[in-house]
Tab-separated table of C-alpha atoms in Angstrom:
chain	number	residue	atom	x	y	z
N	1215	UNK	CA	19.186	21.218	9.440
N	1216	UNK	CA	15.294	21.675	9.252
N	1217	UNK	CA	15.852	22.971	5.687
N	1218	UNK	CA	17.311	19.456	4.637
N	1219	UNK	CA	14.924	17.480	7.001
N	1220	UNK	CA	11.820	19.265	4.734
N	1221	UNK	CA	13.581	18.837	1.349
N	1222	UNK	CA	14.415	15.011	2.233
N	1223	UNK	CA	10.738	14.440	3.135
N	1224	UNK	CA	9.447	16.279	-0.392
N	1225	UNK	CA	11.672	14.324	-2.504
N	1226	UNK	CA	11.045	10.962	-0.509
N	1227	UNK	CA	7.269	11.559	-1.064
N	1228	UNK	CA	8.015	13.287	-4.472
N	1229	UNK	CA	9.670	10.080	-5.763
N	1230	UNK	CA	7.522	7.328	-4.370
N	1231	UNK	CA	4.226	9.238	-5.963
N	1232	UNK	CA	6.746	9.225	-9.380
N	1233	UNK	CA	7.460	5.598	-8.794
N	1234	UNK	CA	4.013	3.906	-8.278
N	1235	UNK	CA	2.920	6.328	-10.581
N	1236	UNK	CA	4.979	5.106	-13.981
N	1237	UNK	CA	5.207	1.557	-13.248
N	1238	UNK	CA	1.743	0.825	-12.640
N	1239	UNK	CA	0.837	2.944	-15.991
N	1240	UNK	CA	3.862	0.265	-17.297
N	1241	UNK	CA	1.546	-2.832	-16.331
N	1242	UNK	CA	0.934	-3.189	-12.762
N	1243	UNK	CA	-1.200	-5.804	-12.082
N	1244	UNK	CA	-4.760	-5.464	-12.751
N	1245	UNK	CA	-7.823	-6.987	-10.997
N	1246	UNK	CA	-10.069	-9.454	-13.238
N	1247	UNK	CA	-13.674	-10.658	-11.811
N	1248	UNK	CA	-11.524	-13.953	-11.286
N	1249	UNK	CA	-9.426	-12.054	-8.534
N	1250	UNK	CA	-12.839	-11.508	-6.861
N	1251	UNK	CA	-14.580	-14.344	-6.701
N	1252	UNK	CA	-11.481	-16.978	-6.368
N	1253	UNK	CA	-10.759	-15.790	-2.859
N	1254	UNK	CA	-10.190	-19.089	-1.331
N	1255	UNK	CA	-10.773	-19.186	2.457
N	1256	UNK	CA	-8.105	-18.612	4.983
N	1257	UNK	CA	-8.422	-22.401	6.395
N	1258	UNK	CA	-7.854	-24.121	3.205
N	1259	UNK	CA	-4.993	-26.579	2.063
N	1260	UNK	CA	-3.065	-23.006	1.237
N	1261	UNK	CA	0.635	-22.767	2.639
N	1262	UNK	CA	1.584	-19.733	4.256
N	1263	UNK	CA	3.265	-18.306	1.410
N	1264	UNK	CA	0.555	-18.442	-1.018
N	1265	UNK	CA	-1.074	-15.900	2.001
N	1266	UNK	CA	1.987	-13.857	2.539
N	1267	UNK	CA	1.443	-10.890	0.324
N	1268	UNK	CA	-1.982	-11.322	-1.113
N	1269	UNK	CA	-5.014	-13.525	-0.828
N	1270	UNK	CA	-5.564	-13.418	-4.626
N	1271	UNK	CA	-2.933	-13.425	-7.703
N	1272	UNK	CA	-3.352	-9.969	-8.185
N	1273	UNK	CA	-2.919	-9.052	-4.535
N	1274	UNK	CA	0.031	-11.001	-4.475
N	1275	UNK	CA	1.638	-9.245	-7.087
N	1276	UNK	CA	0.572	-6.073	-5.843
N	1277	UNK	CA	1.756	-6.723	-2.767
N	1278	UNK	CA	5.472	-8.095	-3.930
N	1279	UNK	CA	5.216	-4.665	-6.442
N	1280	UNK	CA	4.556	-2.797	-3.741
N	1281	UNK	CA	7.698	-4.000	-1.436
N	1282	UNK	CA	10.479	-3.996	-4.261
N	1283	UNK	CA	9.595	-0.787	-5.312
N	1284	UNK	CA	9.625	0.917	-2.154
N	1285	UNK	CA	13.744	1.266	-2.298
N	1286	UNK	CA	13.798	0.002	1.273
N	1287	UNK	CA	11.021	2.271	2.602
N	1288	UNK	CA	8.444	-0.943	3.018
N	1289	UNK	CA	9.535	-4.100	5.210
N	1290	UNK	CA	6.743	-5.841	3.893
N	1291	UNK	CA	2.595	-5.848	2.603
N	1292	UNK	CA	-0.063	-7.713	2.076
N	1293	UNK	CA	-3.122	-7.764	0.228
N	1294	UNK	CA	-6.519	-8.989	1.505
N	1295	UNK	CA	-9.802	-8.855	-0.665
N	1296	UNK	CA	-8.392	-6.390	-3.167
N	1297	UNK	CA	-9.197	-3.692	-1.026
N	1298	UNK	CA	-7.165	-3.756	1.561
N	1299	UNK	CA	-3.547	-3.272	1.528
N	1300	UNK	CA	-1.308	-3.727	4.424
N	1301	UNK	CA	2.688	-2.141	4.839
N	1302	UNK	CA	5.372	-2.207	7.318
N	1303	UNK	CA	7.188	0.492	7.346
N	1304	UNK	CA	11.270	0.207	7.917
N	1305	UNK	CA	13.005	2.526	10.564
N	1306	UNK	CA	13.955	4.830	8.247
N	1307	UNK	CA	10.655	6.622	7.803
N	1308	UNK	CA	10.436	9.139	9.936
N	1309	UNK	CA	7.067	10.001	11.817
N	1310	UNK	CA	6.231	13.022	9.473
N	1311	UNK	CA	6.382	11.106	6.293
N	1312	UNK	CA	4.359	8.752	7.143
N	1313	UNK	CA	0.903	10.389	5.846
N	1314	UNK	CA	2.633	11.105	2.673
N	1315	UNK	CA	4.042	7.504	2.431
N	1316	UNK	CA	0.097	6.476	2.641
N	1317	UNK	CA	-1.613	8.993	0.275
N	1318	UNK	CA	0.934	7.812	-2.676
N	1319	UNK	CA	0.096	4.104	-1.249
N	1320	UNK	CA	-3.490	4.724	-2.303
N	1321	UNK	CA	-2.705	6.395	-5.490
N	1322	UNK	CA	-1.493	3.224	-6.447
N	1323	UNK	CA	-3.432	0.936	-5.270
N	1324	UNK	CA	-6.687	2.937	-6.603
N	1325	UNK	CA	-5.322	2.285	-9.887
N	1326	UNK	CA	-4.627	-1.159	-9.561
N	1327	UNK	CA	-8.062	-1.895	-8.149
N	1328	UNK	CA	-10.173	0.544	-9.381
N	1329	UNK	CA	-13.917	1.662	-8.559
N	1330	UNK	CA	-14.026	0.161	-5.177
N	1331	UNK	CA	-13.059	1.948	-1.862
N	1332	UNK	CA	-9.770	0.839	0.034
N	1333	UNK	CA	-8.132	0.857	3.073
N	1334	UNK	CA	-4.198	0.842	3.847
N	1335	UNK	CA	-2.831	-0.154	7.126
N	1336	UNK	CA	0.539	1.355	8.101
N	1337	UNK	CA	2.663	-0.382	10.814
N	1338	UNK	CA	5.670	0.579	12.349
N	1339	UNK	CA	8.269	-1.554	12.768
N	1340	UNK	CA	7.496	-3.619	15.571
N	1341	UNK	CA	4.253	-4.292	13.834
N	1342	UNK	CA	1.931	-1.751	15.700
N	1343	UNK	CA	-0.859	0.029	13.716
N	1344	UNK	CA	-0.053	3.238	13.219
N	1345	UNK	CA	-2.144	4.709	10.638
N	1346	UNK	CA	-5.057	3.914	8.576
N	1347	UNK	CA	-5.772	5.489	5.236
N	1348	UNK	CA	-9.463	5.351	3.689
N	1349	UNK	CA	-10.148	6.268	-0.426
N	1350	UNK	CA	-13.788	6.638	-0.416
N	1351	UNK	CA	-14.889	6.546	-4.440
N	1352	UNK	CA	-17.836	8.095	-4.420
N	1353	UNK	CA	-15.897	11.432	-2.894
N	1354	UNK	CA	-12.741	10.782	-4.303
N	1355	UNK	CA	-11.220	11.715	-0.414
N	1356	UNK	CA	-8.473	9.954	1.551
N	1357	UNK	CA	-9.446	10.019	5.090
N	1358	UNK	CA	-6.456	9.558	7.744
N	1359	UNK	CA	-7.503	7.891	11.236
């Protein structure tokens, strides 16, 4: 039973790293100095679901990307400054896939918003933080706290 609990973790991370992998090289959404300076604040005449998944276009996208390619992995995300990325993780993550869940996580978001460092949140269910991820550019390292 450990043998199959080890193999389903490698191919769950295996295949997520494949995923965000080939369809942001297919045209996932890309960050434009419009993304960056349009940031309207939280207060304005915005509904809530222009805020839902990303405070910018591109975040949004991302953010949508991010859920319907999960295959059920993801509850939901957000995006918040283009560096930021948030995820809920469904029940059916277990506890030791969570780090690899996050590393592939930054892989693609590093690539959607490149040369800036990022963050990624990781709640559990019930919406407690479990897990926060930091890509530092200048090292190139992923930092897990």
């Amino acid at each position: 039973m450990n043998l199959l609990e080890q193999g389903r973790k490698i191919a769950i991370a295996f295949i997520l790293v494949l995923v965000l992998t080939i369809t942001t090289a297919c045209g996932g959404p890309t960050v434009t100095e419009t993304d960056r300076t349009a940031t309207p604040p939280i207060g304005s005449n915005q509904t809530y679901a222009q805020l839902e998944r990303g405070n910018t276009p591109t975040g949004q996208s991302f953010g949508d990307w991010v859920v319907q390619t999960s295959q059920g992995l993801i509850q939901d995300a957000y995006v918040r400054d283009n560096n930021q990325l948030g995820v809920v993780i469904s029940p059916q993550v277990k506890p030791q896939e969570v780090q690899p869940l996050a590393k592939s996580l930054v892989q693609g978001f590093r690539k959607n918003f490149p040369d800036q460092n990022l963050t990624v949140f990781v709640y559990s269910p019930d919406k407690r933080l479990i897990l926060t991820t930091q890509y530092n550019r200048a090292t190139n390292q992923i930092q897990y706290s």
